[in-house]
Coordinates of C-alpha atoms and ligand atoms in Angstrom, one line a residue:
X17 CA 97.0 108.8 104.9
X18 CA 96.3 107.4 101.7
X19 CA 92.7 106.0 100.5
X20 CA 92.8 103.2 98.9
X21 CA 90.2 101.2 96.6
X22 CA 90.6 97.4 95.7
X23 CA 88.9 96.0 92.6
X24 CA 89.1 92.1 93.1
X25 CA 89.9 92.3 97.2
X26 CA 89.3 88.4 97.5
X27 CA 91.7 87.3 94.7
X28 CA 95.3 86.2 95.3
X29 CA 96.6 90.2 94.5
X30 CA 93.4 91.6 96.0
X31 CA 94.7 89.7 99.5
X32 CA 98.3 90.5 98.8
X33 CA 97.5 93.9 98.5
X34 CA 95.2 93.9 101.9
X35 CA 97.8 92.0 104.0
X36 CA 100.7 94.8 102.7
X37 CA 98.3 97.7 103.6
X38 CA 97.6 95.7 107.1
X39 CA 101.1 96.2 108.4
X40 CA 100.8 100.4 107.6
X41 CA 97.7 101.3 109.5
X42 CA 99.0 104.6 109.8
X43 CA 99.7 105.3 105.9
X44 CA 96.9 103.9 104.0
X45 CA 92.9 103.5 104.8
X46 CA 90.6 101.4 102.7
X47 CA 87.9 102.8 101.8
X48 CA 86.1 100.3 99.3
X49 CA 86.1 96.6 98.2
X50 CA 85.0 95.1 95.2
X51 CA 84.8 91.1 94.9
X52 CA 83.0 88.4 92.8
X53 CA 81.8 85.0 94.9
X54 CA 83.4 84.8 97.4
X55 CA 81.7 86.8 99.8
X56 CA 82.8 84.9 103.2
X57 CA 86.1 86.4 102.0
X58 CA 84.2 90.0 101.5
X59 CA 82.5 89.8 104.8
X60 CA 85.8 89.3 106.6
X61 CA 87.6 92.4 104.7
X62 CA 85.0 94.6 105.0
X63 CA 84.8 93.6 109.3
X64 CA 88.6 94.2 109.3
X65 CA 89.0 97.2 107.4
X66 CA 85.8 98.7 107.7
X67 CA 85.9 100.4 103.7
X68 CA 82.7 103.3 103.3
X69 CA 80.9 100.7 100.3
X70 CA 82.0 97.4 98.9
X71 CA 80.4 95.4 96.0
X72 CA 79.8 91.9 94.7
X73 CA 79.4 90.5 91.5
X74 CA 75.7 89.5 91.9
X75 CA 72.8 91.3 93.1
X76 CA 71.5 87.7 94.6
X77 CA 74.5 87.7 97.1
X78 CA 73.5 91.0 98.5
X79 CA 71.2 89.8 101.4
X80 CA 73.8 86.6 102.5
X81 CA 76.3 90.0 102.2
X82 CA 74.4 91.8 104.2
X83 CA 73.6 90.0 107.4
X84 CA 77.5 88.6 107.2
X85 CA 78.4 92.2 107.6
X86 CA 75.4 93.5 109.9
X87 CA 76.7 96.9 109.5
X88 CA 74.7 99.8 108.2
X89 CA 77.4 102.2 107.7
X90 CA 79.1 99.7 104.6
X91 CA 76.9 100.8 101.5
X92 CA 76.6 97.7 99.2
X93 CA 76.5 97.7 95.2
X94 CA 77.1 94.6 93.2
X95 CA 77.8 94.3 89.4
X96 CA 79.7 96.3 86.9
X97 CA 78.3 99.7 87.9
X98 CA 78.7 98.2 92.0
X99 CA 82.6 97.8 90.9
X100 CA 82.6 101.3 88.8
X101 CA 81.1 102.8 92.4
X102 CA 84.0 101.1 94.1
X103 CA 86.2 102.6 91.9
X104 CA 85.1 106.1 91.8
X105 CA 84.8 106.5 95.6
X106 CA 85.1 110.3 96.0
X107 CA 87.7 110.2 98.7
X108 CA 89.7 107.5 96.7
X109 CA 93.0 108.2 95.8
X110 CA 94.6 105.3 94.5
X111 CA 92.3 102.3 93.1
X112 CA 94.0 99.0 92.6
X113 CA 92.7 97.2 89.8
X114 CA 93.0 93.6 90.4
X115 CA 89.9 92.1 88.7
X116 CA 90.9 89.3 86.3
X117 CA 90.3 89.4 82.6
X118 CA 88.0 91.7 81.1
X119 CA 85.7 92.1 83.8
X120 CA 88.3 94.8 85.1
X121 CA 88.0 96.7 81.9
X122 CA 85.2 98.9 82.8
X123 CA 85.9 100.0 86.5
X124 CA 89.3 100.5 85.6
X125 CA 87.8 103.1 82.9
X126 CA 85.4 104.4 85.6
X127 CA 88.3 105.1 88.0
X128 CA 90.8 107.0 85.4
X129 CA 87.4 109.0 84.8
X130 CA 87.1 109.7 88.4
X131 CA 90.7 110.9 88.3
X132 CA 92.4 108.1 90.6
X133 CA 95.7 106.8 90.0
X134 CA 95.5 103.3 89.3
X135 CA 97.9 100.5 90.7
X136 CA 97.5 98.3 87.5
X137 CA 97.1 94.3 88.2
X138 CA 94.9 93.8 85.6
X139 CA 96.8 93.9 82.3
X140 CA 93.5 92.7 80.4
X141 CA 92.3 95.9 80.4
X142 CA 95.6 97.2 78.8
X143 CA 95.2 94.4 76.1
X144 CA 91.7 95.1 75.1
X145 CA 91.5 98.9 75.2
X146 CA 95.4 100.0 75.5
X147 CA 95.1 103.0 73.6
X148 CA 91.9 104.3 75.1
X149 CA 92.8 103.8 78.3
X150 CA 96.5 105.1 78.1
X151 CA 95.1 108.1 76.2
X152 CA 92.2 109.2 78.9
X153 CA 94.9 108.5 81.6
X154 CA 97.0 111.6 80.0
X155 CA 94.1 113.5 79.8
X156 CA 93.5 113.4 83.5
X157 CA 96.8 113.4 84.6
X158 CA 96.2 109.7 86.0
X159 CA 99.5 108.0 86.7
X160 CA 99.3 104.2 86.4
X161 CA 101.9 102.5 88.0
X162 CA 102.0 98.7 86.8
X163 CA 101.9 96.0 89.5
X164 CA 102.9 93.3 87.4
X165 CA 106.6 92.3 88.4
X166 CA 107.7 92.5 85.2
X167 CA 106.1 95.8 84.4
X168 CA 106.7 97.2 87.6
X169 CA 110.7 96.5 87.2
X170 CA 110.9 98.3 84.0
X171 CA 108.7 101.5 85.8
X172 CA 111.4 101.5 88.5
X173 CA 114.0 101.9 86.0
X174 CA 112.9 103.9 83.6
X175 CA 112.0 106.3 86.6
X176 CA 115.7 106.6 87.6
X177 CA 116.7 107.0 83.7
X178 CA 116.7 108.9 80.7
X179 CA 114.0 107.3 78.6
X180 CA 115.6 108.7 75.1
X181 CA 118.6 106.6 75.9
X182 CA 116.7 103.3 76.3
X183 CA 117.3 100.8 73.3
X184 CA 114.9 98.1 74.0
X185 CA 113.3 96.2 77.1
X186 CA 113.3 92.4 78.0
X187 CA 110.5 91.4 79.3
X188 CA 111.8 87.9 81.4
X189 CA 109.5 84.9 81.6
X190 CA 109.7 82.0 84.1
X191 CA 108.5 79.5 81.4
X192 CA 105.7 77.8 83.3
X193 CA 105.4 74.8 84.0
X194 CA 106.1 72.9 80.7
X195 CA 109.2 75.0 79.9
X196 CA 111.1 71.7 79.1
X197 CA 107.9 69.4 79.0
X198 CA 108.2 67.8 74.8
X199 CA 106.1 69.5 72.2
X200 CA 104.3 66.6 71.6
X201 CA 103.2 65.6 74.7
X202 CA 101.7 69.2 75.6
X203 CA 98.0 68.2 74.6
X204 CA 98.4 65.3 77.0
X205 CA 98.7 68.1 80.4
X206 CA 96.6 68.1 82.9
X207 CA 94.8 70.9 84.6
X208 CA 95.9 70.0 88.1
X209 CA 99.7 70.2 86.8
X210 CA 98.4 73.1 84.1
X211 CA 97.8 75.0 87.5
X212 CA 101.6 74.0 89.7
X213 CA 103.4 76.9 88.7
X214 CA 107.2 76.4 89.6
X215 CA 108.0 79.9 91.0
X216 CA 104.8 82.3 91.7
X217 CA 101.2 81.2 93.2
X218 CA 98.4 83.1 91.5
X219 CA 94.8 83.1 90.4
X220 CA 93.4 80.6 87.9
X221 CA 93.4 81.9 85.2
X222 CA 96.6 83.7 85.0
X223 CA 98.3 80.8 85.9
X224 CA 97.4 79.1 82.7
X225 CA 98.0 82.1 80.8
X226 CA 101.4 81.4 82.5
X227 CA 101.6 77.9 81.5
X228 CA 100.3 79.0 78.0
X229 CA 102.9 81.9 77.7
X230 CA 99.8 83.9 76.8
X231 CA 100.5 85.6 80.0
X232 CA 104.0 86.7 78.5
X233 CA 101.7 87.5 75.3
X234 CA 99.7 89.9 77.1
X235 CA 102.8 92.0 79.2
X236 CA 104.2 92.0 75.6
X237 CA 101.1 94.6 74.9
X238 CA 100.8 96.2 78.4
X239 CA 104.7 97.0 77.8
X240 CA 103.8 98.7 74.7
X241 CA 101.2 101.0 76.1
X242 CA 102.8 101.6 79.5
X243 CA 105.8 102.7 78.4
X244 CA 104.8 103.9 75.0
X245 CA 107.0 101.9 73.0
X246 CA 107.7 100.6 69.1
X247 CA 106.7 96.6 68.6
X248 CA 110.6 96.6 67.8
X249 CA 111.6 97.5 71.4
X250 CA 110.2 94.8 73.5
X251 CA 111.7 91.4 73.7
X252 CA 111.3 88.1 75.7
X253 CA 113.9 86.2 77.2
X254 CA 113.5 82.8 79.3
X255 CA 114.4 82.8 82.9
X256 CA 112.9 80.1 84.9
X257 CA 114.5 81.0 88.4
X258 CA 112.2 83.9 88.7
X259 CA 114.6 86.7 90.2
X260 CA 115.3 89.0 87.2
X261 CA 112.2 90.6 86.6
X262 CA 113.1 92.3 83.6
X263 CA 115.8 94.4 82.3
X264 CA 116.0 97.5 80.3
X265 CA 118.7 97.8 77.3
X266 CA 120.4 101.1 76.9
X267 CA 121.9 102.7 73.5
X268 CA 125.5 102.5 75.3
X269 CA 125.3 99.0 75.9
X270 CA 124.3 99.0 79.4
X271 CA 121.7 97.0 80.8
X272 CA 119.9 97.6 84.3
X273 CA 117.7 94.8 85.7
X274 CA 115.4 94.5 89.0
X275 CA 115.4 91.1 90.8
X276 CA 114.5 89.7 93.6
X277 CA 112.9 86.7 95.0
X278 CA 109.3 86.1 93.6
X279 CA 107.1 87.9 96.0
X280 CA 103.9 90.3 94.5
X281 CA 104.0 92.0 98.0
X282 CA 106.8 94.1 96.4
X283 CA 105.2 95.2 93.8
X284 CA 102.2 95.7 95.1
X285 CA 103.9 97.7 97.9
X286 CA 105.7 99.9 95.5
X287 CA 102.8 100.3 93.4
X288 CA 100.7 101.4 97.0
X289 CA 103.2 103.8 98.3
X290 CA 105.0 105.2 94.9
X291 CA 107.2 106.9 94.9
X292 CA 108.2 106.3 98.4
X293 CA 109.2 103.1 99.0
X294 CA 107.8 101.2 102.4
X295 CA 110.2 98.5 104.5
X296 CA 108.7 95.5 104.1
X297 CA 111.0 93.6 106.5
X298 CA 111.9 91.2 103.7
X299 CA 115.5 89.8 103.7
X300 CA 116.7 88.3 100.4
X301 CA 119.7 89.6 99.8
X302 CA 121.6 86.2 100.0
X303 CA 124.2 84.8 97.4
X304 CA 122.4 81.7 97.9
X305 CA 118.8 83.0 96.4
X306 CA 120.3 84.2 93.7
X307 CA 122.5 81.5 91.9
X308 CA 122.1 79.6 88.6
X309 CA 120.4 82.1 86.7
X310 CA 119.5 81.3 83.3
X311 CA 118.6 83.4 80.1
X312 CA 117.5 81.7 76.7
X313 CA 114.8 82.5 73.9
X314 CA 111.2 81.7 73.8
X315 CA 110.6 78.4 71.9
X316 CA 108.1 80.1 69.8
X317 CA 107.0 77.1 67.8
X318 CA 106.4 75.1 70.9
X319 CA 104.8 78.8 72.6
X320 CA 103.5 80.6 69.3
X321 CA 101.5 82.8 71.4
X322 CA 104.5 85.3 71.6
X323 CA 104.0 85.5 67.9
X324 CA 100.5 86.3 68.4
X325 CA 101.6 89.3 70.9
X326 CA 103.3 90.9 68.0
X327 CA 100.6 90.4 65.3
X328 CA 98.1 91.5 67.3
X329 CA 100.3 94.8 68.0
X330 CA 101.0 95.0 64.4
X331 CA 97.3 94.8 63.5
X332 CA 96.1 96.6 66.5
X333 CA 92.5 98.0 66.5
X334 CA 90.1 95.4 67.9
X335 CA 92.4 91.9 67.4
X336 CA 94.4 92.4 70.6
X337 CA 90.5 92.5 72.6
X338 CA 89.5 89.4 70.5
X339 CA 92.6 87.7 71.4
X340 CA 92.0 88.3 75.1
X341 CA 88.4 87.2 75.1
X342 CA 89.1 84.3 73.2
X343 CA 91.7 83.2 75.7
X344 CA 89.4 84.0 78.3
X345 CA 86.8 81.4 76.8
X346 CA 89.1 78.7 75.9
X347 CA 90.7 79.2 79.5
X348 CA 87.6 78.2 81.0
X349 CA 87.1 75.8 79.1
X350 CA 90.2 73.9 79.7
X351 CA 89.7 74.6 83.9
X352 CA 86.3 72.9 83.0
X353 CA 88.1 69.7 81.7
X354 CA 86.3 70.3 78.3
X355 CA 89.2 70.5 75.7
X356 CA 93.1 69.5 76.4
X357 CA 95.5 71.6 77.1
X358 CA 96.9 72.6 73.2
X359 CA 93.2 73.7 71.9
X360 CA 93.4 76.8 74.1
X361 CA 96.2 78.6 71.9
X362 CA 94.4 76.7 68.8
X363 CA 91.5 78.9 69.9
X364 CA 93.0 81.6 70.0
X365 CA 94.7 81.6 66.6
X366 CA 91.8 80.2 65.0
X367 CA 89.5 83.5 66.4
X368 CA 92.4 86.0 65.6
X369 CA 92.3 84.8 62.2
X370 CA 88.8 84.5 61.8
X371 CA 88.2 88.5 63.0
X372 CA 87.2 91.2 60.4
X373 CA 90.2 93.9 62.2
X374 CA 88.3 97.0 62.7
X375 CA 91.9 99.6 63.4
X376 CA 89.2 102.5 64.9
X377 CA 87.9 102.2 68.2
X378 CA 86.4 102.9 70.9
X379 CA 84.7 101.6 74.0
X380 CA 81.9 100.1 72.6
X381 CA 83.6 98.5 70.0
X382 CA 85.5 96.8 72.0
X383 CA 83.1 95.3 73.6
X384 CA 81.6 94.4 70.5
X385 CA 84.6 92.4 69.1
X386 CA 84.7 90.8 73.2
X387 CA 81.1 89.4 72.9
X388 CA 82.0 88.4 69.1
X389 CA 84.8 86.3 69.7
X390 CA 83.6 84.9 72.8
X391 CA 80.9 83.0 70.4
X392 CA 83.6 82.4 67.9
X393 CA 85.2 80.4 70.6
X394 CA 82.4 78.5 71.6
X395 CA 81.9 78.0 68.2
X396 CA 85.8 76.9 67.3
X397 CA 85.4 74.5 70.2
X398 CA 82.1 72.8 70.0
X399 CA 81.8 72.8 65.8
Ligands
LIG19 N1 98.3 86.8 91.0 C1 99.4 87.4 90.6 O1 100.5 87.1 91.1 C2 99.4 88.4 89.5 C3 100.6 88.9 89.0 C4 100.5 89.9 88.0 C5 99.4 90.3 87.5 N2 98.2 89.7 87.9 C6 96.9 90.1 87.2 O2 96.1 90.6 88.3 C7 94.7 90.3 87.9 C8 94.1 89.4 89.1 O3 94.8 88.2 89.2 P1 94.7 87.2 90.4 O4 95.7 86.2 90.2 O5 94.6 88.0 91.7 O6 93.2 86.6 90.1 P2 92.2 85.9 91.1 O7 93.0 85.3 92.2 O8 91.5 84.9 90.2 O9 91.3 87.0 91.6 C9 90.4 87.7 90.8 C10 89.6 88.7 91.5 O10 88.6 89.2 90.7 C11 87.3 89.0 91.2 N3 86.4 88.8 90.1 C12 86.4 87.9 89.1 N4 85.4 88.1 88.2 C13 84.7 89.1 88.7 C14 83.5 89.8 88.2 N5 82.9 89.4 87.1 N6 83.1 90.8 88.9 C15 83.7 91.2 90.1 N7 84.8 90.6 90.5 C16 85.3 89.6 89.8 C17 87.4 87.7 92.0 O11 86.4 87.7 93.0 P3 85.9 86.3 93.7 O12 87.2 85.5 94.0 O13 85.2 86.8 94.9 O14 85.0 85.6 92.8 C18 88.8 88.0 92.7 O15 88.6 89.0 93.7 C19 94.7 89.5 86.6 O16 94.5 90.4 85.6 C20 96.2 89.0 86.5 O17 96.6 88.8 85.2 C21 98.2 88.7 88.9

């Protein structure tokens, strides 16, 4: 029996990952929850899994919590330190960090601290703090194994191959949404067709970040630090079917790829139950899932936020953690209806370029250079 900890059990890979460990009763117990809001969500999780302590994200939700769950036994913690508890349970082995942006940054740290392996949703975390958090990973002997399809597709081959013979990885991206939408009518979007991605349903926010290409921006640096790569060895290739998840270039010429139809509960599974794989009962091995599929280059004038991947990478130190946060603002703001659609990667570049680098860091530096260019967004937006 595995333990397993969820950081971010009400959000679309938080419920992914519940209703995957729901069909193994036998192989995997949950033994804490962590959620935000939405704590009808919370209340029904915590009745049907019955984890030792689950938290929230305010401490003003706890008595609502509470008499949802009338149960004694379920210790309740809410906020950062609630979500580090979560992630730290003693009897956790695996936590599953699924909190979005860089709220997942500091219970991630907590549970490579604690020793747990970590099934790696949130990639923010890897984009703020990638070194800190790779390096403290080794030094506990914590293995993260990425959920991200993407991510997760390059883990499964590099695990059946010699990593001195890889040349290069390509990272595949659907496009989003405006793939073939005119440059010039991009600050014209809205958010309702901002949010109608054409081959995976997801959160909010990474959704944008989808429709953006920031998303792409951001597995550009997870790659890096997951598989300990040169800027030079990750590319990004176009593929708006959705069934190549990403492919791995060998020095011979050879190139292996993992596909299959867009569904997280397979790389959430895998990430669950590595290195054993579980049968999921899913049946897409059909010629007719897997025709028309196309390859081309990132448009990077009309997407310049794949540029911004590799700048930040170049620079390093705080930028790639400024980049994020200012995302993160600008984000928000579009959800909120406040700027169009084109201003968020305006933001972002004009942030990036407004930061004073700083290449040494460490974890409170980083959250520093967060809080810093979340003003500088504000600022950007409303000046
Ligand atoms: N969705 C996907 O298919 C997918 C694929 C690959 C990677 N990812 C990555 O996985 C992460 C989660 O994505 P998602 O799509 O699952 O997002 P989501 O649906 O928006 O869910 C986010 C989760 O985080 C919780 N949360 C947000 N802010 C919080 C805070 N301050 N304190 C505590 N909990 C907080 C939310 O709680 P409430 O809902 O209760 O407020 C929810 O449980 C992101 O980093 C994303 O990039 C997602």
């Amino acid at each position: 029996m595995k333990n397993i900890s969820i950081l971010g059990s009400t959000g679309s890979i938080g419920t992914q990952t519940l209703e995957v460990i729901s069909y193994f009763p036998d192989k995997f117990k949950v033994v804490g929850l962590s959620a935000g809001n939405n704590i009808d969500l919370l209340a029904k999780q915590a009745t049907q899994f019955r984890p030792d302590m689950v938290s929230i994200k305010s401490e003003s939700n706890i008595g609502e919590l509470k008499s949802k769950l009338n149960d004694d036994n379920i210790d309740i913690f809410f906020g950062e330190q609630g979500a580090s508890n979560v992630a730290s349970h003693p009897d956790a082995d695996l936590v599953v960090s699924a909190m979005v942006g860089a709220s997942g940054l500091k219970p991630t740290i907590a549970a490579i601290k604690a020793g747990k392996d970590i099934a790696l949703a949130n990639k923010e975390t890897l984009v703020m703090a990638g070194k800190l958090i790779t390096e403290e990973a080794k030094n506990r002997d914590v293995n993260i194994i990425p959920v991200d399809s993407e991510h997760n597709a390059i883990y499964q081959i590099i695990k059946i191959s010699d990593k001195k013979h890889l040349k290069r990885i390509i990272l595949t991206a659907s496009g989003g949404p405006f793939l073939n939408t005119p440059a010039q009518e991009m600050n014209n979007i809205s958010v309702a067709s901002a949010l109608n991605h054409p081959t995976w349903k997801m959160g909010k926010k990474i959704t944008i970040d989808s429709a953006t290409l920031m998303n792409k921006c951001f597995e550009i640096i997870e790659a890096k630090w997951l598989f300990d790569l040169r800027d030079d060895m990750i590319s990004v290739w176009i593929h708006p079917q959705s069934i190549i998840h990403s492919m791995v270039e060998f020095i011979d010429g050879s190139i292996i790829s993992q596909m299959g139809l867009p569904d997280m509960k397979i790389p959430i599974s895998y990430s669950l139950n590595y290195p054993d794989r579980l049968n999921l009962g899913i049946d897409n091995a059909s010629p007719s899932n897997f025709t028309n599929l196309e390859f081309k280059e990132v448009d990077t004038a009309k997407f310049p936020s794949i540029n911004y991947a590799f700048y930040a990478l170049k620079e390093s130190g705080t930028l790639p953690a400024v980049m994020n946060a200012a995302n993160e603002v600008a984000v928000l703001e579009f959800l909120e209806g406040n700027i169009g659609f084109t201003k968020i990667l305006d933001t972002v570049k004009k942030v990036m370029d407004l930061h004073d680098n700083s290449i040494e860091y460490n974890y409170n530096t980083i959250i520093d250079s967060d809080l810093w260019a979340r003003n500088k967004a504000k600022e950007v937006i409303y000046n």
